Amino acid sequence: SIFELPDFDGHEQVVFASDSQSGLKAIIAIHNTHRGPAMGGCRMWAYPDSTAAATDALRLARGMTYKNAMAGLPIGGGKAVIIGDARTSKSPELFRALGRAIDQLGGRYITAEDVGTSPADMTFVREQTRYVAGLSGDLGGTGDPSPATALGVFVGIEAAVRHRLGVDSVNGLTVAVQGLGHVGYDLARRLHEAGARLIVADIDRANGERAAAQFGARIVAPDEIVDAQADVFAPCALGAVLNRQTLPRLKCSVVAGAANNQLATDDIGEMLRDAGVLYAPDYVINAGGIIKVCAEYLQEPVDSVEDRVRAISGTLDEVFQMAERDGIATSRAADTLARARFA
Ligand code: NAI
């Protein structure tokens, strides 16, 4: 049963929602609401079975508690997953049914877009509940959160190179960016404007070529970006990119990027430390998007968002200092600081 899943531990509430007319099968996991209502996006994925879906929801919800706490937001952590193929099984009714299920939770969980869902899908959720954020501009939303995420990663890279290399900016440094999507491309632009040299890779050739033309980036094959001779490696594509196979190949002294769940397993954090690589914990450095979405939900002034995204730099300083003082991995330091904030 779900109670026996190792990831269930620590969760406050898990809700299974179904609607036969629209075909909705969803799981809403509320991990922790000590800091406020649980906020986290809704993922749509063709999970092989309900255990896989539940495990994903539980892990992602817990991750949001840590991320939101470290960003200093007055919200807890939660996540929803819809079991289904986002390319073939979406309908307005499906998202309306999800909206009704969320509404019944009375504000304990607030959803937003995530992998497989879009601001357009959220407009149907909004028809049934006000507990949704990340809406498009015409519905009072603030649009794509990716530029805010990219800004947070940029100031995070600056904090990391200051700490590790003792330099004040990325000017003259080489940064390898893996993935030039919504976040990675905007990050590459900021790095280029700040005087960094870029090495880039994307499975979509056009993205790399655009970065080469606009930012003078050097393109390498997707499976070679991990080996790049660079000061900083910025993963902005997939999860689990730091693992036992890739670790010995790294030539950088800093890993700092937007991708979620960069460490394949927890002990990789220690291994990075032993290898002399400074790792900026993913959920700390990539919080710019949730900071923006949360501000939108709480109807806070848009111009307060940038300062708070830039504050990610100070939070990372705190993490790096604690790790150094206590002789522990930065990933462990971040977890400890986060737990103290949501306990
Ligand atoms: P995206 O889907 O727009 O971009 C991902 C890019 O990576 C695409 O251009 C894709 O072609 C490329 N890619 C995929 N596999 C690759 C590989 N093996 N090698 C090289 N390139 C590859 O996604 P987005 O929004 O830019 O997000 C990037 C990462 O950041 C994801 O892990 C996401 O979960 C995370 N993230 C994004 C936030 C946001 O505000 N968009 C917020 C927090 C985390």
JSON list of C-alpha atoms in Angstrom, two decimals, residues 12 18 32 52 54 114 193 204 252 266 269 273 275 321 332 338:
[
{"chain": "A", "resi": 12, "resn": "GLU", "atom": "CA", "xyz": [0.66, 15.07, 5.73]},
{"chain": "A", "resi": 18, "resn": "SER", "atom": "CA", "xyz": [-10.66, 10.29, -10.31]},
{"chain": "A", "resi": 32, "resn": "ASN", "atom": "CA", "xyz": [4.26, 19.81, 4.61]},
{"chain": "A", "resi": 52, "resn": "ALA", "atom": "CA", "xyz": [5.19, 4.80, -10.00]},
{"chain": "A", "resi": 54, "resn": "ALA", "atom": "CA", "xyz": [2.50, 7.91, -6.32]},
{"chain": "A", "resi": 114, "resn": "ASP", "atom": "CA", "xyz": [4.82, 21.59, -14.67]},
{"chain": "A", "resi": 193, "resn": "GLU", "atom": "CA", "xyz": [26.49, 39.59, -21.68]},
{"chain": "A", "resi": 204, "resn": "ASP", "atom": "CA", "xyz": [17.93, 20.00, -30.66]},
{"chain": "A", "resi": 252, "resn": "CYS", "atom": "CA", "xyz": [34.93, 21.96, -13.82]},
{"chain": "A", "resi": 266, "resn": "ASP", "atom": "CA", "xyz": [22.34, 11.45, -2.27]},
{"chain": "A", "resi": 269, "resn": "GLY", "atom": "CA", "xyz": [26.90, 15.16, -3.07]},
{"chain": "A", "resi": 273, "resn": "ARG", "atom": "CA", "xyz": [32.90, 17.48, -2.42]},
{"chain": "A", "resi": 275, "resn": "ALA", "atom": "CA", "xyz": [36.50, 15.65, -5.92]},
{"chain": "A", "resi": 321, "resn": "GLN", "atom": "CA", "xyz": [29.74, 28.53, 4.41]},
{"chain": "A", "resi": 332, "resn": "ARG", "atom": "CA", "xyz": [23.61, 18.04, 2.97]},
{"chain": "A", "resi": 338, "resn": "ALA", "atom": "CA", "xyz": [15.80, 23.69, 4.83]}
]
